[in-house]
XYZ file of C-alpha atoms in Angstrom:
716
model
C 0.000 0.000 0.000
C 1.333 3.468 -0.865
C 0.113 5.472 2.140
C 2.948 7.976 1.711
C 1.583 9.290 -1.581
C -0.693 11.843 0.091
C 2.184 13.313 2.127
C 4.307 13.619 -1.031
C 1.501 15.427 -2.792
C 1.059 17.828 0.117
C 4.709 18.888 -0.039
C 4.501 19.538 -3.782
C 1.236 21.446 -3.556
C 2.497 23.683 -0.782
C 5.485 24.487 -2.963
C 3.343 25.470 -5.931
C 3.934 29.086 -6.964
C 0.977 31.407 -7.197
C 0.442 32.610 -10.733
C 1.014 36.287 -11.293
C -1.601 38.261 -13.171
C 0.807 41.134 -13.854
C -1.110 43.103 -16.450
C -2.827 46.444 -16.341
C -6.035 46.146 -14.377
C -7.370 49.697 -14.480
C -10.678 50.048 -16.281
C -11.545 53.276 -18.117
C -14.713 55.042 -17.161
C -16.229 54.488 -20.580
C -14.839 51.316 -22.103
C -16.960 50.407 -25.150
C -15.710 53.132 -27.446
C -12.265 52.035 -28.581
C -10.515 55.421 -28.481
C -8.083 54.793 -31.303
C -10.972 53.919 -33.604
C -13.365 56.723 -32.731
C -12.322 58.356 -36.004
C -11.064 56.697 -39.198
C -7.402 55.831 -39.138
C -5.745 58.712 -41.009
C -3.886 56.559 -43.503
C -7.131 54.864 -44.513
C -9.124 57.963 -45.328
C -8.287 58.081 -49.041
C -8.142 54.556 -50.434
C -9.954 52.395 -47.907
C -12.482 54.263 -45.776
C -15.290 53.456 -48.226
C -15.769 50.623 -50.690
C -16.471 53.132 -53.420
C -12.956 54.510 -53.098
C -11.684 51.300 -54.632
C -13.699 51.864 -57.802
C -10.813 54.043 -58.960
C -7.693 52.644 -57.257
C -5.261 54.451 -59.498
C -6.777 57.827 -58.650
C -6.823 57.007 -54.949
C -3.196 55.959 -55.138
C -2.225 59.149 -56.917
C -3.826 61.214 -54.161
C -1.824 59.300 -51.569
C 1.554 60.294 -53.121
C 3.100 63.211 -51.174
C 3.970 66.546 -52.679
C 7.350 67.014 -54.316
C 8.497 69.166 -51.415
C 8.403 66.189 -49.038
C 11.573 64.409 -48.010
C 12.791 61.957 -50.705
C 12.667 59.012 -48.290
C 9.068 59.790 -47.357
C 8.102 60.228 -50.998
C 9.650 56.871 -51.875
C 8.002 54.990 -48.996
C 4.578 56.487 -49.580
C 4.817 55.971 -53.327
C 5.584 52.300 -52.764
C 2.615 52.088 -50.382
C 0.399 53.749 -52.973
C 1.485 51.235 -55.609
C 0.560 48.380 -53.292
C -2.793 49.945 -52.457
C -3.497 50.385 -56.158
C -3.066 46.651 -56.606
C -6.140 45.983 -54.466
C -8.835 44.138 -56.429
C -12.073 45.925 -57.139
C -14.813 44.776 -54.745
C -18.143 43.341 -55.844
C -21.557 44.683 -55.031
C -22.302 45.043 -51.349
C -24.011 41.664 -51.102
C -21.247 39.457 -52.493
C -17.677 38.519 -51.703
C -15.322 37.254 -54.392
C -13.026 34.569 -52.969
C -10.053 33.550 -55.099
C -8.467 30.164 -54.430
C -4.997 29.327 -55.722
C -4.773 25.723 -56.917
C -1.623 23.641 -56.772
C -1.172 23.739 -60.563
C -0.958 27.548 -60.528
C -4.481 28.151 -61.790
C -7.159 29.996 -59.847
C -10.758 29.443 -58.999
C -13.120 32.253 -58.114
C -16.263 31.813 -56.036
C -18.689 34.670 -55.528
C -20.462 34.259 -52.193
C -23.642 36.148 -51.482
C -23.851 37.936 -48.152
C -26.935 39.379 -46.464
C -27.726 43.012 -47.226
C -26.065 45.269 -44.673
C -23.036 43.065 -43.965
C -20.360 45.537 -42.804
C -17.408 46.176 -45.089
C -15.471 48.426 -42.740
C -15.213 49.341 -39.078
C -17.174 52.515 -39.816
C -20.084 50.244 -40.745
C -19.588 48.198 -37.564
C -19.606 50.844 -34.829
C -19.256 50.062 -31.137
C -21.966 51.393 -28.871
C -21.133 53.682 -25.965
C -23.984 52.186 -23.945
C -25.565 48.717 -24.138
C -28.525 48.776 -26.526
C -30.098 45.652 -25.047
C -29.797 43.146 -22.225
C -26.899 40.734 -22.527
C -26.451 37.326 -20.948
C -24.315 37.489 -17.826
C -21.138 35.440 -17.556
C -20.940 32.351 -15.348
C -19.481 33.083 -11.936
C -16.843 30.357 -12.297
C -15.860 28.730 -15.608
C -14.599 25.682 -13.704
C -18.248 24.675 -13.314
C -18.655 24.327 -17.085
C -18.311 21.280 -19.343
C -17.264 22.239 -22.869
C -18.516 20.507 -26.006
C -16.308 21.151 -29.045
C -17.902 21.229 -32.512
C -16.473 21.353 -36.039
C -19.445 23.066 -37.678
C -19.000 21.534 -41.138
C -19.027 17.990 -39.693
C -21.470 18.117 -36.775
C -25.058 18.571 -37.946
C -26.782 19.602 -41.167
C -30.169 21.220 -41.428
C -32.007 21.177 -44.752
C -34.471 23.854 -43.618
C -35.002 26.946 -45.756
C -32.127 29.377 -45.581
C -29.528 26.889 -44.378
C -26.298 26.605 -46.311
C -24.353 28.577 -48.859
C -25.703 31.153 -51.262
C -23.644 31.362 -54.438
C -24.122 33.707 -57.341
C -25.002 31.128 -59.955
C -23.903 33.165 -62.942
C -20.322 33.272 -61.724
C -20.364 30.410 -59.276
C -16.892 29.369 -60.278
C -14.366 30.722 -62.728
C -10.811 29.561 -63.275
C -7.991 31.819 -64.390
C -4.987 30.353 -66.126
C -1.478 31.531 -65.277
C -1.676 33.997 -68.130
C -4.868 35.544 -66.816
C -7.269 34.275 -69.513
C -10.725 33.622 -68.103
C -12.272 30.215 -68.667
C -15.760 29.702 -67.205
C -16.332 26.199 -65.926
C -19.341 24.168 -65.045
C -19.514 22.599 -61.606
C -18.790 19.185 -63.068
C -15.737 20.294 -65.019
C -14.414 22.129 -61.987
C -14.850 19.014 -59.937
C -12.853 17.000 -62.441
C -10.156 19.663 -62.484
C -9.959 19.575 -58.730
C -9.424 15.836 -58.832
C -6.295 16.521 -60.897
C -5.052 19.461 -58.816
C -6.077 19.264 -55.174
C -6.118 22.494 -53.189
C -3.536 22.424 -50.378
C -2.702 18.733 -50.801
C -1.923 16.942 -47.568
C -1.210 13.344 -46.549
C -4.344 11.320 -45.919
C -5.424 7.723 -45.795
C -6.653 6.172 -49.010
C -9.688 4.905 -47.101
C -10.938 8.492 -46.913
C -12.445 7.934 -50.372
C -14.446 4.930 -51.485
C -14.561 3.452 -55.007
C -17.119 5.146 -57.195
C -17.161 8.286 -55.102
C -16.350 10.575 -58.022
C -19.315 9.488 -60.134
C -21.675 9.687 -57.186
C -20.449 13.139 -56.265
C -20.835 14.440 -59.809
C -24.442 13.311 -59.847
C -25.059 14.881 -56.451
C -23.629 18.219 -57.535
C -25.639 18.270 -60.736
C -28.848 17.413 -58.926
C -28.225 19.854 -56.097
C -28.503 17.045 -53.563
C -25.537 18.298 -51.582
C -27.086 21.001 -49.465
C -25.087 24.167 -49.290
C -21.528 23.150 -50.059
C -21.569 24.018 -53.756
C -18.656 23.281 -56.035
C -16.287 22.820 -53.102
C -18.141 19.830 -51.688
C -16.949 16.254 -51.939
C -18.774 14.446 -49.123
C -16.305 11.554 -49.130
C -13.158 13.693 -49.083
C -12.066 14.544 -45.543
C -10.423 17.772 -46.723
C -13.559 19.096 -48.427
C -16.784 20.715 -47.286
C -19.520 18.350 -46.189
C -22.414 20.710 -45.535
C -22.749 20.945 -41.765
C -24.254 24.295 -40.793
C -25.338 26.549 -37.944
C -28.997 25.658 -38.198
C -28.022 22.041 -37.790
C -26.436 22.897 -34.438
C -29.585 24.772 -33.371
C -31.623 21.645 -34.020
C -29.271 19.580 -31.823
C -29.013 21.882 -28.808
C -31.214 19.646 -26.660
C -29.015 16.662 -27.534
C -25.935 18.628 -26.400
C -27.563 19.818 -23.185
C -28.808 16.350 -22.270
C -25.288 14.960 -22.658
C -24.324 17.042 -19.642
C -22.347 19.657 -21.569
C -22.951 23.273 -20.615
C -20.784 25.290 -23.032
C -20.571 25.012 -26.826
C -17.132 25.584 -28.315
C -17.857 26.396 -31.961
C -15.189 26.247 -34.681
C -14.537 29.514 -36.580
C -17.555 30.840 -38.476
C -16.079 33.908 -40.190
C -16.007 33.912 -43.993
C -13.002 31.972 -45.221
C -11.665 30.675 -48.515
C -14.144 28.033 -49.750
C -11.669 25.154 -49.528
C -10.974 25.815 -45.815
C -13.953 23.935 -44.380
C -12.370 24.202 -40.903
C -12.588 28.012 -40.870
C -8.964 28.839 -40.057
C -8.300 30.960 -43.161
C -10.458 34.070 -42.564
C -10.959 36.672 -45.272
C -13.944 38.659 -43.984
C -13.808 39.125 -40.218
C -17.228 40.805 -40.068
C -19.267 38.159 -41.896
C -20.394 34.599 -41.262
C -19.274 32.111 -43.904
C -22.295 31.541 -46.191
C -21.394 27.850 -46.379
C -22.357 27.675 -42.692
C -25.278 30.106 -42.665
C -25.770 33.772 -41.881
C -25.124 36.163 -39.035
C -28.821 35.848 -38.212
C -28.349 32.081 -37.908
C -25.408 32.524 -35.563
C -27.293 35.029 -33.399
C -30.200 32.600 -33.203
C -27.823 29.803 -32.198
C -26.466 31.896 -29.329
C -29.947 32.991 -28.237
C -31.367 29.456 -28.317
C -28.354 28.128 -26.434
C -28.818 30.760 -23.744
C -32.496 29.810 -23.394
C -31.316 26.320 -22.463
C -28.689 27.528 -20.025
C -25.840 26.790 -22.446
C -22.902 29.130 -23.053
C -21.293 29.749 -26.440
C -17.545 30.237 -26.925
C -16.396 31.120 -30.440
C -13.120 29.854 -31.878
C -11.275 32.976 -33.022
C -8.285 33.282 -35.351
C -6.145 36.016 -33.868
C -2.717 35.727 -35.480
C -3.337 35.484 -39.234
C -5.693 36.071 -42.123
C -6.252 33.678 -45.007
C -4.594 33.968 -48.450
C -5.227 37.689 -48.897
C -2.138 38.541 -50.959
C 0.836 37.135 -52.846
C 4.368 38.418 -52.437
C 6.161 40.085 -55.293
C 9.241 37.886 -54.848
C 7.729 34.675 -53.458
C 6.853 33.489 -49.956
C 10.278 32.332 -48.768
C 11.154 33.448 -45.227
C 13.172 36.681 -45.456
C 14.325 37.115 -41.859
C 13.589 39.933 -39.425
C 16.354 42.240 -40.596
C 15.764 44.727 -43.365
C 12.511 45.918 -44.929
C 9.426 43.749 -45.049
C 8.599 41.907 -48.250
C 6.628 43.762 -50.904
C 3.115 42.711 -51.788
C 2.770 41.883 -55.458
C -0.991 41.340 -55.593
C -3.966 41.393 -53.242
C -5.739 38.162 -54.190
C -8.535 38.430 -51.610
C -9.432 41.833 -50.250
C -9.699 41.412 -46.464
C -12.575 42.861 -44.491
C -12.831 45.093 -42.673
C -11.228 47.230 -45.323
C -9.030 48.856 -42.708
C -7.045 45.609 -42.687
C -6.202 45.913 -46.381
C -2.937 47.749 -45.800
C 0.575 46.293 -45.999
C 1.389 47.612 -42.504
C -1.232 45.330 -40.934
C 0.826 42.278 -41.920
C 4.342 41.335 -40.863
C 5.269 40.379 -44.473
C 8.314 38.271 -43.604
C 7.366 35.176 -45.567
C 6.367 31.678 -44.532
C 7.642 29.885 -41.446
C 10.532 27.578 -42.320
C 11.627 26.697 -38.771
C 8.778 26.309 -36.270
C 11.221 26.307 -33.340
C 12.556 29.772 -34.235
C 10.733 32.273 -32.012
C 11.101 35.099 -34.520
C 9.505 33.043 -37.268
C 6.807 31.774 -34.881
C 5.682 35.316 -34.051
C 6.211 36.949 -37.455
C 5.936 34.232 -40.109
C 3.025 33.162 -42.290
C 1.465 29.739 -41.869
C 2.233 27.728 -45.022
C 1.157 27.847 -47.697
C -0.272 31.391 -47.668
C -2.014 32.309 -44.400
C -0.667 35.831 -43.900
C 0.540 36.846 -40.464
C -1.062 39.868 -38.834
C 1.167 42.591 -37.378
C -0.075 42.125 -33.810
C 2.909 44.120 -32.554
C 1.673 47.423 -34.018
C -0.948 49.598 -32.246
C -3.054 50.329 -35.377
C -3.442 46.598 -36.099
C -4.158 45.934 -32.438
C -6.907 48.573 -32.531
C -8.535 46.916 -35.529
C -8.444 43.445 -33.963
C -9.845 44.722 -30.649
C -12.653 46.506 -32.489
C -13.588 43.415 -34.508
C -13.692 41.139 -31.448
C -15.688 43.681 -29.428
C -18.190 44.068 -32.281
C -18.828 40.314 -32.358
C -19.622 40.352 -28.625
C -21.919 43.343 -29.073
C -23.737 41.812 -32.036
C -24.031 38.156 -31.002
C -23.938 37.984 -27.166
C -21.271 35.246 -27.153
C -19.713 34.304 -23.823
C -16.067 33.878 -24.721
C -13.360 33.418 -27.325
C -11.060 30.485 -27.930
C -7.911 32.221 -29.158
C -6.191 29.981 -31.684
C -2.414 29.472 -31.737
C -1.559 32.096 -29.107
C 2.169 31.383 -29.294
C 2.171 32.936 -32.757
C 1.094 36.437 -31.704
C 3.533 39.192 -30.845
C 4.797 39.306 -27.253
C 2.638 41.666 -25.229
C -0.335 41.599 -27.603
C -2.433 39.217 -25.504
C -2.236 41.524 -22.486
C -3.566 44.403 -24.577
C -6.200 42.381 -26.423
C -7.614 40.506 -23.433
C -7.791 43.568 -21.192
C -9.526 45.801 -23.717
C -11.951 43.183 -25.001
C -12.829 41.979 -21.496
C -13.406 45.597 -20.414
C -15.773 46.075 -23.330
C -17.627 42.861 -22.466
C -17.881 43.862 -18.810
C -19.632 47.067 -19.823
C -22.268 44.871 -21.505
C -22.780 42.919 -18.290
C -20.347 40.084 -19.079
C -18.052 40.511 -16.101
C -16.326 37.152 -16.595
C -16.014 36.966 -20.382
C -13.791 33.983 -21.183
C -10.434 34.191 -22.914
C -9.319 30.623 -23.615
C -5.931 30.159 -25.255
C -4.651 27.295 -27.398
C -0.953 26.443 -27.439
C -0.228 22.852 -28.457
C 3.104 22.657 -26.635
C 3.925 19.693 -24.432
C 5.800 21.874 -21.912
C 3.955 23.263 -18.872
C 6.282 26.235 -18.581
C 5.422 27.398 -22.100
C 1.744 27.769 -21.160
C 2.120 29.547 -17.820
C 3.278 32.911 -19.295
C 0.105 33.201 -21.367
C -2.037 32.947 -18.236
C 0.040 35.752 -16.766
C -0.679 37.850 -19.878
C -4.429 37.764 -19.404
C -5.804 34.405 -20.513
C -8.431 32.979 -18.180
C -7.792 29.394 -19.260
C -5.622 27.338 -21.601
C -5.604 23.884 -23.133
C -3.676 21.420 -20.977
C -1.682 19.872 -23.808
C 1.241 18.828 -21.564
C -1.131 16.873 -19.322
C -2.789 15.262 -22.338
C 0.552 14.053 -23.710
C 1.636 12.654 -20.331
C -1.698 10.953 -19.542
C -2.439 9.300 -22.865
C -0.510 6.024 -22.555
C -1.710 5.330 -19.015
C -5.351 5.954 -19.910
C -4.976 3.365 -22.675
C -3.444 0.830 -20.233
C -0.105 1.128 -22.020
C 1.694 2.572 -18.984
C 1.416 2.428 -15.167
C -1.285 4.537 -13.566
C 1.486 6.172 -11.542
C 1.985 8.312 -14.659
C -1.467 9.808 -14.121
C -0.647 10.701 -10.535
C 2.731 12.197 -11.422
C 1.232 14.128 -14.342
C -1.403 15.817 -12.190
C 1.167 16.638 -9.515
C 3.469 18.186 -12.104
C 0.623 20.348 -13.412
C -0.290 21.434 -9.886
C 3.331 22.244 -9.092
C 3.590 24.500 -12.160
C 0.195 26.211 -12.075
C -0.857 26.034 -8.430
C -4.518 26.895 -7.937
C -4.787 27.862 -11.598
C -4.729 24.123 -12.416
C -8.523 24.046 -12.246
C -8.706 26.645 -15.015
C -6.813 24.507 -17.507
C -8.937 22.795 -20.133
C -8.607 19.028 -19.759
C -9.306 16.827 -22.798
C -8.776 13.268 -23.991
C -9.223 14.156 -27.682
C -9.954 17.165 -29.885
C -9.945 18.212 -33.549
C -6.123 18.332 -33.727
C -5.268 14.986 -32.087
C -6.335 11.371 -32.476
C -9.753 10.221 -31.338
C -9.467 8.605 -27.910
C -10.684 5.154 -28.936
C -8.343 3.415 -31.366
C -9.132 0.534 -33.714
C -9.667 -2.725 -31.854
C -9.663 -1.126 -28.418
C -12.193 -2.131 -25.756
C -14.987 0.413 -25.244
C -14.320 0.154 -21.503
C -11.149 2.166 -22.013
C -13.307 5.121 -22.996
C -15.490 4.720 -19.887
C -12.511 5.159 -17.577
C -11.095 7.888 -19.839
C -14.334 9.868 -19.578
C -14.315 9.489 -15.786
C -10.775 10.871 -15.663
C -11.844 13.718 -17.964
C -15.000 14.732 -16.111
C -14.009 14.063 -12.496
C -10.314 14.966 -12.348
C -9.070 18.512 -11.756
C -9.420 20.887 -14.703
C -12.282 22.132 -16.852
C -13.387 19.240 -19.094
C -13.765 19.449 -22.864
C -15.769 16.828 -24.772
C -15.118 16.481 -28.493
C -18.167 15.851 -30.675
C -18.686 12.150 -31.358
C -16.645 10.927 -28.404
C -19.882 10.518 -26.443
C -20.979 8.127 -29.227
C -17.730 6.138 -29.344
C -16.148 7.511 -32.526
C -12.807 5.801 -33.194
C -9.521 6.647 -34.877
C -8.366 4.337 -37.657
C -5.025 3.911 -35.916
C -3.407 2.201 -32.960
C -0.802 4.896 -32.458
C -0.557 6.417 -28.952
C 2.408 8.710 -29.554
C 1.938 12.252 -30.821
C 0.498 12.786 -34.293
C 2.925 12.373 -37.171
C 2.901 13.456 -40.816
C 3.057 9.797 -41.800
C -0.080 9.139 -39.779
C -1.944 12.446 -39.264
C -4.918 12.745 -36.950
C -7.058 14.747 -39.331
C -9.188 14.450 -41.315
C -10.134 11.015 -39.937
C -10.780 12.548 -36.508
C -13.346 14.893 -38.104
C -15.932 12.473 -39.437
C -19.530 13.440 -40.167
C -21.940 13.062 -37.276
C -25.146 13.698 -39.244
C -26.969 10.632 -40.556
C -26.570 11.231 -44.296
C -22.914 12.193 -44.031
C -20.626 10.170 -46.263
C -17.291 10.735 -44.562
C -17.863 7.907 -42.115
C -16.319 4.822 -40.576
C -17.870 1.849 -38.812
C -17.909 3.725 -35.505
C -19.582 6.830 -36.948
C -21.965 5.178 -39.441
C -25.609 6.181 -39.429
C -27.380 8.663 -37.169
C -25.039 9.310 -34.269
C -27.312 11.609 -32.264
C -28.417 8.636 -30.181
C -29.480 9.583 -26.634
C -29.774 5.884 -25.739
C -26.166 5.119 -26.598
C -24.455 3.553 -23.536
C -21.486 5.931 -23.813
C -23.779 8.980 -24.163
C -25.723 7.926 -21.062
C -22.489 7.254 -19.149
C -21.233 10.720 -20.072
C -24.477 12.296 -18.851
C -24.273 10.398 -15.525
C -20.721 11.581 -14.858
C -21.630 15.149 -15.809
C -24.578 15.042 -13.405
C -22.246 14.013 -10.571
C -19.925 16.881 -11.413
C -22.835 19.322 -11.159
C -24.149 17.762 -7.954
C -20.891 17.826 -6.001
C -19.017 21.171 -6.125
C -15.805 19.418 -5.090
C -15.693 17.650 -8.470
C -15.683 21.010 -10.265
C -13.855 23.358 -7.923
C -11.959 21.146 -5.490
C -8.246 20.573 -5.197
C -7.030 17.075 -6.070
C -5.077 14.742 -3.784
C -3.660 11.371 -4.903
C -4.791 8.320 -2.921
C -3.496 5.357 -4.920
C -1.721 4.508 -8.159
C -0.013 1.419 -9.540
C 3.722 1.872 -10.203
C 4.046 -1.266 -12.319
C 1.271 -1.224 -14.897
C -2.442 -0.741 -15.555
C -4.665 -0.798 -12.499
C -6.173 1.560 -9.962
C -5.807 5.301 -9.976
C -7.562 6.950 -7.041
C -7.800 10.575 -5.978
C -9.843 12.787 -3.687
C -11.405 16.083 -4.730
C -11.757 18.366 -1.699
C -13.703 21.618 -1.560
C -14.601 23.206 1.733
C -15.770 20.402 4.023
C -16.597 18.041 1.153
C -14.387 15.128 0.069
C -15.258 12.965 -2.949
C -13.158 9.845 -3.515
C -12.819 8.730 -7.177
C -11.313 5.317 -7.995
C -10.773 4.168 -11.592
C -9.415 0.884 -12.932
C -7.567 0.860 -16.272
C -6.844 -2.885 -16.080
C -8.711 -5.687 -17.837
C -9.302 -7.502 -14.537
C -10.733 -6.537 -11.118
C -8.443 -4.690 -8.725
C -8.696 -3.682 -5.066
C -6.629 -1.629 -2.635
C -6.714 0.030 0.748
C -6.068 3.764 0.614
C -6.081 6.828 2.833
C -8.802 9.471 2.891
C -8.767 12.780 4.741
C -8.903 11.930 8.464
C -10.553 15.205 9.446
C -13.192 15.348 6.725
C -13.796 11.593 6.519
C -12.985 10.079 9.935
C -13.141 6.404 10.852
C -16.691 5.113 10.976
C -17.908 7.324 8.145
C -20.108 5.431 5.659
C -19.337 6.162 2.002
C -21.674 5.350 -0.890
C -20.682 4.822 -4.530
C -22.821 7.306 -6.433
C -22.815 5.088 -9.525
C -23.999 1.720 -8.215
C -24.861 2.244 -4.528
C -22.010 0.170 -3.067
C -21.556 1.069 0.627
C -18.212 0.970 2.451
C -17.181 2.172 5.909
C -14.012 4.129 6.625
C -11.628 2.407 9.054
C -8.986 3.745 11.420
C -5.386 3.046 10.401
C -3.113 1.664 13.085
C -0.545 4.356 12.372
C -3.129 7.137 12.464
C -5.526 8.543 9.918
C -8.419 6.982 8.031
C -8.415 4.317 5.321
C -10.937 2.624 3.107
C -10.712 -0.604 1.092
C -12.130 -0.408 -2.436
C -12.685 -3.097 -5.091
C -13.242 -2.017 -8.696
C -14.278 -4.183 -11.694
C -12.372 -4.139 -15.007
C -12.534 -0.693 -16.638
C -14.690 0.317 -13.693
C -15.189 3.579 -11.855
C -16.352 4.312 -8.315
C -17.298 7.730 -6.959
C -17.676 7.726 -3.162
C -19.418 10.453 -1.207
C -20.447 10.617 2.426
C -23.752 8.856 3.046
C -26.493 11.459 3.639
């Protein structure tokens, strides 16, 4: 018996450093109006303040050139800027956005996407209110009480109701330009065949992602219009294509999400992106919802309907880059941080708001070649052409703060998931989080969530971001350490040591870290051939251990990864797109585990998830309590036991990762749970009585079946 484990944990916890929140905390008297944006940015007045100014770019550029009496250096710099501004493409009518996609063979495809009348084009058309114009939903008092449910919109649910899905301009639905610029209109079918020869952003994927005969079936579906809303970019059997999931589909499944026990929706990016980026991480228009997913009205309705059910909505937000908005004059190769920034040769997709369409809003250093180089990480473009925003400059910061604040004002969302925070400029997060949270507080959202994503495996590389203003962060280091033990491929002592290491680094902030066992960037928890019982213990660890739990869509239905790999994802065996299968019944990117209608409330795993979530809501210690180790096996799979303590409440959780029954005698807190105290398993009613230990303290003997879980609380 390892009675000494609790004493070891106590020493480490007492040594845990308190996290510093060393950022500016003063709140201006009137926060909503972003001062730097109260008037148009001076440099934008001529060419970019209004869409109509771009009708004559050459004239606008000429006006921007300084008088001959100016200094030669200033004349040269401003003339170069004017030339780049003049290269901006002419915009369409107010209700359409022209998205240009660069194919791997050098040709281009243009898709004109219809937007609702009144969609803002500039910050002037998206003003921030000095005073709240309506009642907003208050923030939760403590985000540790929440259970997140992460959704990839394109893959989760599809509604075929009127208004759902993309609106294309049929006349110019798709046009391809050759390298020489000659226009060649294409039908949907011919474009589809061309795409088969030249995939957009090719990436390694399993051959099983496509089934024989898929091409013919897809052609027929496109011609008949059977594929709802995904247009010419949809191949329902290609994991890197659009599949037609939409916002209205999520609205129709809100009761399913709530009944699973989840309380907060984490929605993948919904801003307008290049059509081929089904995932949403290549934004072009930061003030519009992607028509493939629905409309701004649909998103507002989603938030409102979620709030009616007591659900929160956190929006995944791309903060460090835009999509493929321009091409460099001399290619995308990394140029280093010394010397002038690279020159823009052509604006391929005019970013919105129009204030962003200036060279100075982008770092323009080329694509990242070395991901371990900090300078490239914070200044380089994501390959192949996601252009890095200049988050180190105040004018760009002002624009990004305004955009984020406007989305809160317009939609009533409850938080942002900030993607890839390690790629923003040092110091930017402190500015962004403070100003946006101040704006939200003025609307009545005093605890607006800022959740950061950094996929590092090192605890110390996450801690600084919490100090810069993040409220929570993904616990990637814990996930990497825990994975083998949860799959019975390592001793359960690894779970104990992992939690202790997290607590030592983050102290009481440990509870604010987002715990997960899978997500859209890593493998599904269940692997091929693995016993379902592994997932039952994994879910118990997720929902009952310290940290704020995140469920990934489909895990509650037992979705599996077509792999047996437990190490980190590798280019030879990537996690996506096979970890992003369709959940809706008529989806065609499926496997045996995801086949059919997977919104099954009678599924054993769904019901198990709901039971664990109910326990977490019932006992505050399971959400807010500190965690103390009680037992772990140093030699292999077996028991992992811990107590969650909050106030005068102790809950003892015992899990078994082994394929056979296990039992052990373990300590509990002698003051909170003295000898003679009856404890009852909240899952099956088993009753045990705490005994006195001959050396002092209190112990209890627990037997757990294979892949079993026990949750003991004091008998009422």
